[in-house]
Coordinates of C-alpha atoms in Angstrom, one line a residue:
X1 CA 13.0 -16.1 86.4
X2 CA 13.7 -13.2 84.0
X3 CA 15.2 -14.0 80.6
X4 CA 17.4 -12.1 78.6
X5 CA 15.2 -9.8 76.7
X6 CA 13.1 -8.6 79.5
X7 CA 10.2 -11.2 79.9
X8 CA 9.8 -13.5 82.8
X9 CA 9.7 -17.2 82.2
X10 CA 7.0 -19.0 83.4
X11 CA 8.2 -22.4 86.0
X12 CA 5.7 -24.5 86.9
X13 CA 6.4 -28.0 89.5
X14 CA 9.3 -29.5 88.5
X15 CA 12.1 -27.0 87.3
X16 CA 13.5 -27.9 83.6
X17 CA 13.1 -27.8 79.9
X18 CA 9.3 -27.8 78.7
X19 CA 8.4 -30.9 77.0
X20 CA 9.1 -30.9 73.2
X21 CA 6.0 -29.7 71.3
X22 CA 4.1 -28.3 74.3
X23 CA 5.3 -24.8 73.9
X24 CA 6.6 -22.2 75.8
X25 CA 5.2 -20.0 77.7
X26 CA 6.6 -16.3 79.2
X27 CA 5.6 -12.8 80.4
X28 CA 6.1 -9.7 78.1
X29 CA 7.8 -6.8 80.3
X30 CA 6.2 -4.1 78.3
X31 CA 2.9 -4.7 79.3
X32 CA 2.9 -7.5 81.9
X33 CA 0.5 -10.0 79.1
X34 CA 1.4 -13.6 79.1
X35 CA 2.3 -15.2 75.8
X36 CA 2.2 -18.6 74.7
X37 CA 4.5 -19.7 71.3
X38 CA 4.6 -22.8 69.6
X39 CA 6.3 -23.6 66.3
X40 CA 4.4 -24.6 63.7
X41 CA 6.5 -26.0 60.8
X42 CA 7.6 -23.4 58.0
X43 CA 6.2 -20.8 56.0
X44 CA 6.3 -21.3 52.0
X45 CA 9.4 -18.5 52.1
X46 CA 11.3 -21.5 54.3
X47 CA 11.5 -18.9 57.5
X48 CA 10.0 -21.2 61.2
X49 CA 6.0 -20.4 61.9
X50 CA 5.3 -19.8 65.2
X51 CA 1.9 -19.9 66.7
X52 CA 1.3 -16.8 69.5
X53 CA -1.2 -16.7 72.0
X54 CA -1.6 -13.8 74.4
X55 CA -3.8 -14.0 78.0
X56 CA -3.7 -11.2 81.2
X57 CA -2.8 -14.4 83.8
X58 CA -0.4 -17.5 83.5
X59 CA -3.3 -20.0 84.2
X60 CA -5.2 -18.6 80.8
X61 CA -2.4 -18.3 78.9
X62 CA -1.9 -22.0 79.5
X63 CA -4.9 -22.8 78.4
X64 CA -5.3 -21.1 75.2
X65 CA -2.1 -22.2 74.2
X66 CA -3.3 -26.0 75.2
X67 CA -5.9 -25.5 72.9
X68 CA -4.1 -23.9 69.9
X69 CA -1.7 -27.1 69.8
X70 CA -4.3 -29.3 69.8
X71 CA -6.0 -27.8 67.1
X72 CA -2.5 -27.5 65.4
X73 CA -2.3 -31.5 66.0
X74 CA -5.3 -31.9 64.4
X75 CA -4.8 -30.2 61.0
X76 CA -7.4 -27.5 62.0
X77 CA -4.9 -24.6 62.9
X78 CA -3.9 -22.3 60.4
X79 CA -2.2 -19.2 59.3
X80 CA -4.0 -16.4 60.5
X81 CA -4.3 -13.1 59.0
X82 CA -4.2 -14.6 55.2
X83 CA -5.6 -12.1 52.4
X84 CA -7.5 -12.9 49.6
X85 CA -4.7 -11.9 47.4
X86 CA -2.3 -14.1 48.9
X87 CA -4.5 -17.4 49.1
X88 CA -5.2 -16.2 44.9
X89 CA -1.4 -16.2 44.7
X90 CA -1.1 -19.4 46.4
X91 CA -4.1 -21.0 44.7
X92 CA -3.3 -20.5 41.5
X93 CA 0.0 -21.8 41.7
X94 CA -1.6 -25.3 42.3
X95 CA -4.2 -24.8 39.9
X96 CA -1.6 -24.2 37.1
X97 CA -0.2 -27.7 37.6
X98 CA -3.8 -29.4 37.3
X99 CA -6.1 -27.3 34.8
X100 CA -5.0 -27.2 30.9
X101 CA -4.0 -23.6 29.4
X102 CA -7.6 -22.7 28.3
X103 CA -8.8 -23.8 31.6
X104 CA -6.2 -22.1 33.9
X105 CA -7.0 -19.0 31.5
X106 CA -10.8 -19.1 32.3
X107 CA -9.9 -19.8 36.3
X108 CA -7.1 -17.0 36.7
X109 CA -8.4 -14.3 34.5
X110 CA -12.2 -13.5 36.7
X111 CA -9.5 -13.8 39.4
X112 CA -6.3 -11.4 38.6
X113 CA -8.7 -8.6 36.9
X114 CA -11.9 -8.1 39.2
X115 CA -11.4 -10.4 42.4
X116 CA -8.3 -9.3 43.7
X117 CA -8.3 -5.4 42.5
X118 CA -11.6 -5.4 44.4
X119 CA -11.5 -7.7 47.7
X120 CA -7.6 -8.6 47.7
X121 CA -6.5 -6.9 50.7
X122 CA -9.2 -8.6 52.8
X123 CA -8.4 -11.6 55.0
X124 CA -10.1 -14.6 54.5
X125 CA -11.7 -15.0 58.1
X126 CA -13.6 -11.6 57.7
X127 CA -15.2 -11.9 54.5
X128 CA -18.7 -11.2 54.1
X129 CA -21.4 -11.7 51.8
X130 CA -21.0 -7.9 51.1
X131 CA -17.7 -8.3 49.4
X132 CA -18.5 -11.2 47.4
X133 CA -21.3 -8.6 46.1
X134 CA -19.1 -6.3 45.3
X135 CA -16.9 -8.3 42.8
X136 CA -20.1 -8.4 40.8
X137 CA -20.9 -5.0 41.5
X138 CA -17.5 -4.2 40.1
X139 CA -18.3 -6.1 37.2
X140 CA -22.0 -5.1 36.4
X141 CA -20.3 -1.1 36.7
X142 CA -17.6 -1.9 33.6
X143 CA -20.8 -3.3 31.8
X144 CA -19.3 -6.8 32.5
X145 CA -21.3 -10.1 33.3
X146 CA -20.6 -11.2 36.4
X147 CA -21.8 -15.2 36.6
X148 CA -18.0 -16.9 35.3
X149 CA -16.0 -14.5 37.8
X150 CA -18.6 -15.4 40.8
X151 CA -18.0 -18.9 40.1
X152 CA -14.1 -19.0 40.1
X153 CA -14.4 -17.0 43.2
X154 CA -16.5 -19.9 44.7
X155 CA -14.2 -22.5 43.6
X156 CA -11.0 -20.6 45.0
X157 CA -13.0 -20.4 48.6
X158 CA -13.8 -23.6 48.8
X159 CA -10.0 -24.6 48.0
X160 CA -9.2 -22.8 50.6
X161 CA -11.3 -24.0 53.4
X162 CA -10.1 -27.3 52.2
X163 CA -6.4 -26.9 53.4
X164 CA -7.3 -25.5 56.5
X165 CA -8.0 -21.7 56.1
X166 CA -11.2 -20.0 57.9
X167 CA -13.6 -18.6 55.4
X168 CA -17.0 -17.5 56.8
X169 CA -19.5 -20.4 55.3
X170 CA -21.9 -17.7 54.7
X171 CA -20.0 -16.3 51.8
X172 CA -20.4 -19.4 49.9
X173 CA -24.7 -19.1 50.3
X174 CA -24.2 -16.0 48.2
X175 CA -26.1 -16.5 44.5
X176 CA -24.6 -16.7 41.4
X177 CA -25.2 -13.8 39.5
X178 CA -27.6 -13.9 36.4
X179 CA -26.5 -14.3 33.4
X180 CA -27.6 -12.8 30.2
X181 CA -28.8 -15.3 27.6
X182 CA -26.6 -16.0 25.3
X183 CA -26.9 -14.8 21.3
X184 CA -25.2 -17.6 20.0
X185 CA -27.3 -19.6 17.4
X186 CA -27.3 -21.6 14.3
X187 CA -27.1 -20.5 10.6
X188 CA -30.2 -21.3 8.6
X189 CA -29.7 -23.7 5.7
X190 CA -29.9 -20.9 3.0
X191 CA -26.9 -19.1 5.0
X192 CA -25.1 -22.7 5.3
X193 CA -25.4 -23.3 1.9
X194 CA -24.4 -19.3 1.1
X195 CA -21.3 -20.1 2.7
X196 CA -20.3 -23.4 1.5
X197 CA -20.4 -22.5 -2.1
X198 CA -18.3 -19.4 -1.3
X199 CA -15.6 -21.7 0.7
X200 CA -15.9 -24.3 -2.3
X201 CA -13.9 -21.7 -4.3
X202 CA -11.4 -22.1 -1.9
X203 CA -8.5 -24.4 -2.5
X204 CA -9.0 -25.6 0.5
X205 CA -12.5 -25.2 0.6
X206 CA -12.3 -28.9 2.7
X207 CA -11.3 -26.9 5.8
X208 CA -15.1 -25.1 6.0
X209 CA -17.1 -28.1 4.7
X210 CA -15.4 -30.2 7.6
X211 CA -16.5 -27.7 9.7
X212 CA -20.4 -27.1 9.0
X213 CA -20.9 -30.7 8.7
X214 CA -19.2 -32.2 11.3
X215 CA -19.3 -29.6 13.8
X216 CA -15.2 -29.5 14.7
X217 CA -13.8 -27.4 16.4
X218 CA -11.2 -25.2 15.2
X219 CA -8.1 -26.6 17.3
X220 CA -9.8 -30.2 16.1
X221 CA -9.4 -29.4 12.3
X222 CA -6.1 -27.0 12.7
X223 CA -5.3 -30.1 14.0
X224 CA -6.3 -33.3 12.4
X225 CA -3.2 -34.9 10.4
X226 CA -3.2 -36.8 7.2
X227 CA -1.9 -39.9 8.9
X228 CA -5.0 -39.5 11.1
X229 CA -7.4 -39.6 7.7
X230 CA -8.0 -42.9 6.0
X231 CA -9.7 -42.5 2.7
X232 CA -10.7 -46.6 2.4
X233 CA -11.3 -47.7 5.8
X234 CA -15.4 -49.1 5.9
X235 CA -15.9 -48.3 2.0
X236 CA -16.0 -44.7 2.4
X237 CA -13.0 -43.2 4.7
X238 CA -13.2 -41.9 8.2
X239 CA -10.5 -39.1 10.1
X240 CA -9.5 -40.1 13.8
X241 CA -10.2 -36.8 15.7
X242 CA -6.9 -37.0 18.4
X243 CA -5.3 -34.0 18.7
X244 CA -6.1 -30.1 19.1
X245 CA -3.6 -27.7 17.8
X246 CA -3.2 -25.2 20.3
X247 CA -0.2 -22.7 21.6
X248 CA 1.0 -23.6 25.0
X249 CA 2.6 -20.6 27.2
X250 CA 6.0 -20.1 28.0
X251 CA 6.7 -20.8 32.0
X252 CA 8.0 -17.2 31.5
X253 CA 6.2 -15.0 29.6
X254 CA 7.6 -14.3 26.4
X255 CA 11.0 -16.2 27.3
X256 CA 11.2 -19.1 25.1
X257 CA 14.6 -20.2 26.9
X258 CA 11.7 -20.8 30.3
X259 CA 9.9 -24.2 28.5
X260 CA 6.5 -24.5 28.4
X261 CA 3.7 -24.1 30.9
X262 CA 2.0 -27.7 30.8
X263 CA -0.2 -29.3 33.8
X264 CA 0.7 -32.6 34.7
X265 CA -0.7 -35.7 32.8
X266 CA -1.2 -32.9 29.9
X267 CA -0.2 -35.7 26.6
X268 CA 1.1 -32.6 24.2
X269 CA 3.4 -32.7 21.2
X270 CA 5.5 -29.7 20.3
X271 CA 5.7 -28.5 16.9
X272 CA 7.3 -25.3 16.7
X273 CA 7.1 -22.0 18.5
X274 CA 4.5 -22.2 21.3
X275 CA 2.4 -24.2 18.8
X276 CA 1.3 -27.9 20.3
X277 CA -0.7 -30.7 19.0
X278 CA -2.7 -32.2 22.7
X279 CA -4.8 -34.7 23.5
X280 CA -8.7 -33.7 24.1
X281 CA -9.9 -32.7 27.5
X282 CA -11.9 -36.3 27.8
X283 CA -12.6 -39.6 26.1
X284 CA -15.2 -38.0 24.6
X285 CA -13.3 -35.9 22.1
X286 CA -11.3 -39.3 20.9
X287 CA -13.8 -40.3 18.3
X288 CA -14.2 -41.6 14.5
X289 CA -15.9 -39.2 11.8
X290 CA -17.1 -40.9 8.8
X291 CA -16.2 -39.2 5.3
X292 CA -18.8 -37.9 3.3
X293 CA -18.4 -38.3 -0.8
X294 CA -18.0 -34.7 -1.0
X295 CA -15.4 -33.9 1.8
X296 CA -13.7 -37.3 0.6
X297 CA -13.2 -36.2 -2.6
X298 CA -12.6 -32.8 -1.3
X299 CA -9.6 -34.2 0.4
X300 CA -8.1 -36.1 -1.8
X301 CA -8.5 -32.6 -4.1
X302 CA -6.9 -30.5 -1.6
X303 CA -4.0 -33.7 -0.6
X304 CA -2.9 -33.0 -4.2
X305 CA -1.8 -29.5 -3.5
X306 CA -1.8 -28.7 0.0
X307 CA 1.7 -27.0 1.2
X308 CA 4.4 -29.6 2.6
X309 CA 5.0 -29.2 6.4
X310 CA 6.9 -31.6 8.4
X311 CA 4.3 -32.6 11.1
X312 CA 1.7 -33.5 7.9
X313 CA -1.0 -31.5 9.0
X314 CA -3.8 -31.6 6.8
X315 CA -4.6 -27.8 6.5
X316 CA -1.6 -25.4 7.6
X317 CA -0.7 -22.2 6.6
X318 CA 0.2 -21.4 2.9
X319 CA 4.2 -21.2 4.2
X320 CA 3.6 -24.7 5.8
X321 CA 3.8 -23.5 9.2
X322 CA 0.8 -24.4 11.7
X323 CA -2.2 -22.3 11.4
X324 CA -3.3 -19.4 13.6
X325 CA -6.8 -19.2 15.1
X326 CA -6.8 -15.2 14.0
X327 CA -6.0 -15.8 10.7
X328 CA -8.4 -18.8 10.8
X329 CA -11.5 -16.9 12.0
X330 CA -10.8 -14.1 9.7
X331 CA -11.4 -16.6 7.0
X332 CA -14.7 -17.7 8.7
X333 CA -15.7 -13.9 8.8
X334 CA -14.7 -13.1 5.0
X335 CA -16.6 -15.9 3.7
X336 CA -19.8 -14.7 5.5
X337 CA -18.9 -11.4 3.7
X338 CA -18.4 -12.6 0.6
X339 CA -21.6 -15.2 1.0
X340 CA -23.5 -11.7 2.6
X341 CA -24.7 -13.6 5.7
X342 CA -24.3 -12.7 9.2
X343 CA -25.7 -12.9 12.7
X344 CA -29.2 -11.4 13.5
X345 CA -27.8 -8.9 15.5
X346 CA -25.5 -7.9 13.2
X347 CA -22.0 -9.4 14.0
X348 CA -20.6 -12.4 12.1
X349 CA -21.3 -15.8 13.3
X350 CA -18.6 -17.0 15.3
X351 CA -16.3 -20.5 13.9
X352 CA -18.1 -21.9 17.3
X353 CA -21.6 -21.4 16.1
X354 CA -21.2 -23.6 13.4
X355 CA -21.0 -26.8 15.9
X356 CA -24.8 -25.1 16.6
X357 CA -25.3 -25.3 12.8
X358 CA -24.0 -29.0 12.6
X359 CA -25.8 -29.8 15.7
X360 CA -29.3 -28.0 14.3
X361 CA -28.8 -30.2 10.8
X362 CA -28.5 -33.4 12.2
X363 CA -31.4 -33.2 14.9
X364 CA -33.8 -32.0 11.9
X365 CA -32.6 -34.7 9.9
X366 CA -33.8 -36.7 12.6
X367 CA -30.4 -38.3 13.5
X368 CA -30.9 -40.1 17.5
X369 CA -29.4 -37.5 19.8
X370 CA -26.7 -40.4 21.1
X371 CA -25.5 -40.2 17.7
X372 CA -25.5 -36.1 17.6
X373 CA -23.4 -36.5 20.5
X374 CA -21.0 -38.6 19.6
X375 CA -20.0 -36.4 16.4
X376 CA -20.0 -33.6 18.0
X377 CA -17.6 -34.7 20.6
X378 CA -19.9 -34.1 24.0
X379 CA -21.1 -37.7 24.6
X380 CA -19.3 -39.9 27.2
X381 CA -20.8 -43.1 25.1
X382 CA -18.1 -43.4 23.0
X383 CA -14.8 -44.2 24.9
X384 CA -12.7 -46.1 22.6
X385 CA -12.2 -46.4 19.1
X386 CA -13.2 -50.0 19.1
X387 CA -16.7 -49.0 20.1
X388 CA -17.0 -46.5 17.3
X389 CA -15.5 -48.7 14.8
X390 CA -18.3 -51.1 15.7
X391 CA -21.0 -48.4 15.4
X392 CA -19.7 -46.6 12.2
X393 CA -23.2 -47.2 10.2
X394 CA -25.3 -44.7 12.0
X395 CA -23.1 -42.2 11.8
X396 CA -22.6 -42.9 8.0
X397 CA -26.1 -43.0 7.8
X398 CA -27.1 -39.8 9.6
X399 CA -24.1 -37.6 7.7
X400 CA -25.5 -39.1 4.4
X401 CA -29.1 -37.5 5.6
X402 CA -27.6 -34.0 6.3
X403 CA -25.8 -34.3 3.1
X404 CA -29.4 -34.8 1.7
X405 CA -30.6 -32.1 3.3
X406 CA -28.3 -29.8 2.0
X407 CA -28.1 -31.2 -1.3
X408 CA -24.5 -32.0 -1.7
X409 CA -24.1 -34.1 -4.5

């Protein structure tokens, strides 16, 4: 029986319609092939996906198509012919919902500049170990380290075999590119103290002395409210550390009509602009920092005369408006300048590298590491501010002994 657009249907035993879901099955005039279809649901553009197989005989046909719904019924069938580029695409659409800005950044970034420029039109199924080479080879030719981008790519492959897609196992056996060690260390105590009494001459001087001691980071203390500091509670005042400041993208770049870009179960409070207070990545950044005499007092100096701003954070810009991390680590820089201290291999040490200094202090102080941890933010000990409330002595006690150590009065 010859259908309508030259191909000859395929009757076998009883005449009538094909069962629903088996298929069809019908020969292509122009070269005589036998091709099986089935649909397959829809693509993400909303258009039917239909699955093709193509055999010399009827009897073959038949059975490949057999097999092709079958795997189709069992979730192993998939679109064929996918590119790296469009699983990226498709990838990092979900990943935007899940990972927070910083993290989507660090995800999409490796991604969008050196795995798809490089291995984007390839299909998924015929990746080899040779291309996944080449990313880093890319890399390692701009004078780039390799190890981050390597590992997103990793992640994004194993996502993909995950909803079905075939990548070649053997492109996941591929090592991870070596590293270079990082430079990143702490100050000595000399340069410590250098750059304390310089930011001591600084109204709010309380901003870098919160820093070195306590080993915040810069959303942390951008961030950190006055309603969040207690200056009584236990004797001697403790701040909550609960929110980051951070800027949150627009859904559409530069579009402030779009909203913003934020992953579900992401707790963030708008303040203005793109400008957010959020919640820490883990329990572990929730915790209770006891207040030193000096930052107390500090404080309570800098409370007196510290610009008004409607969302009460403790140090904002001098118009009141939440402060940028630029303009925040220029101020770390010039104060190494004017304290003439700097990294050994010449740069300044970045605001990070003093959670290495406050880190270093405390350990040679002899402070448990448990309790290091909890400070710092990095311990998953701590999981509620009951707990620490309970266990505020010894980390009175070991800020009192890096106090001592550097001799703040």
């Amino acid at each position: 029986m010859r259908c309508a657009t030259g191909c000859e249907t395929a009757m076998t035993g009883k005449r009538g319609r094909r069962e629903y879901g088996s298929g069809g099955i019908h020969r292509r005039a122009s070269d005589g092939r036998w091709v099986g279809t089935i649909e397959a649901g829809f693509t993400n553009k909303g258009t039917r996906r239909r699955l093709y197989v193509t055999a010399k005989t009827e009897a073959e046909a038949k059975r490949k198509l057999r097999d092709r719904i079958a795997k189709h019924k069992a979730g192993q069938e998939t679109a064929h012919r996918v590119t790296v580029k469009a699983w990226a695409e498709e990838y990092l659409a979900i990943r935007v919902r899940e990972l927070s800005p910083k993290g989507y950044n660090a995800a999409a970034n490796p991604i969008k500049n050196w795995v798809i420029p490089t291995i984007g039109h390839k299909r998924l199924e015929q990746l080899s170990p040779r291309d996944v080479r080449a990313v880093a080879e890319a890399q390692r030719a701009a004078g780039r380290q390799a190890a981050d981008t390597h590992r997103a790519l990793m992640t994004m492959l194993r996502a993909a075999m995950r909803e079905g897609h075939p990548v070649p196992p053997r492109v996941l056996l591929v090592e991870t590119p070596r590293s270079e060690k990082s430079d990143r260390q702490a100050m000595s105590v000399d340069q410590g103290l250098a750059c304390l009494r310089v930011a001591a001459e600084l109204p709010h001087g309380s901003r870098w002395l919160f820093t070195l001691l306590y080993g915040q980071r810069m959303g942390e203390c951008l961030g950190l409210t006055w309603d969040a500091v207690d200056f009584d509670a236990g004797g001697f005042g403790e701040a909550v550390i609960e929110w980051q400041l951070q800027p949150l993208p627009y859904k559409i770049p530069r579009d402030r009509s779009s909203g913003f870009r934020v992953p579900d179960g992401f707790e963030a409070r708008h303040l203005v602009d793109s400008f957010h207070l959020i919640r820490p990545k883990s329990k572990a950044g929730y915790r209770v920092v006891p207040l030193l005499e000096p930052v107390r007092d500090g404080l309570l100096r800098w409370r007196d005369v510290a610009p008004a701003n409607p969302w009460g954070l403790v140090w904002p810009t001098a118009a009141g408006r939440p402060a940028n991390d630029k303009h925040d680590r220029d101020e770390w820089h010039a104060i190494q300048g004017t304290a003439e201290v700097g990294h050994p291999t010449g740069r300044p040490y970045h605001v990070h590298e003093c959670r290495n200094f406050a880190a270093t202090m405390l350990l040679e102080a002899g402070v448990d590491e448990h309790v290091v941890t909890a400070l710092l933010g990095h311990s998953s000990v701590i999981t509620s501010r009951k707990y620490m409330t309970v266990r505020r002595e010894p980390l009175l006690d070991a800020m009192r002994r890096v106090g001592e150590r550097l001799q703040l009065g």
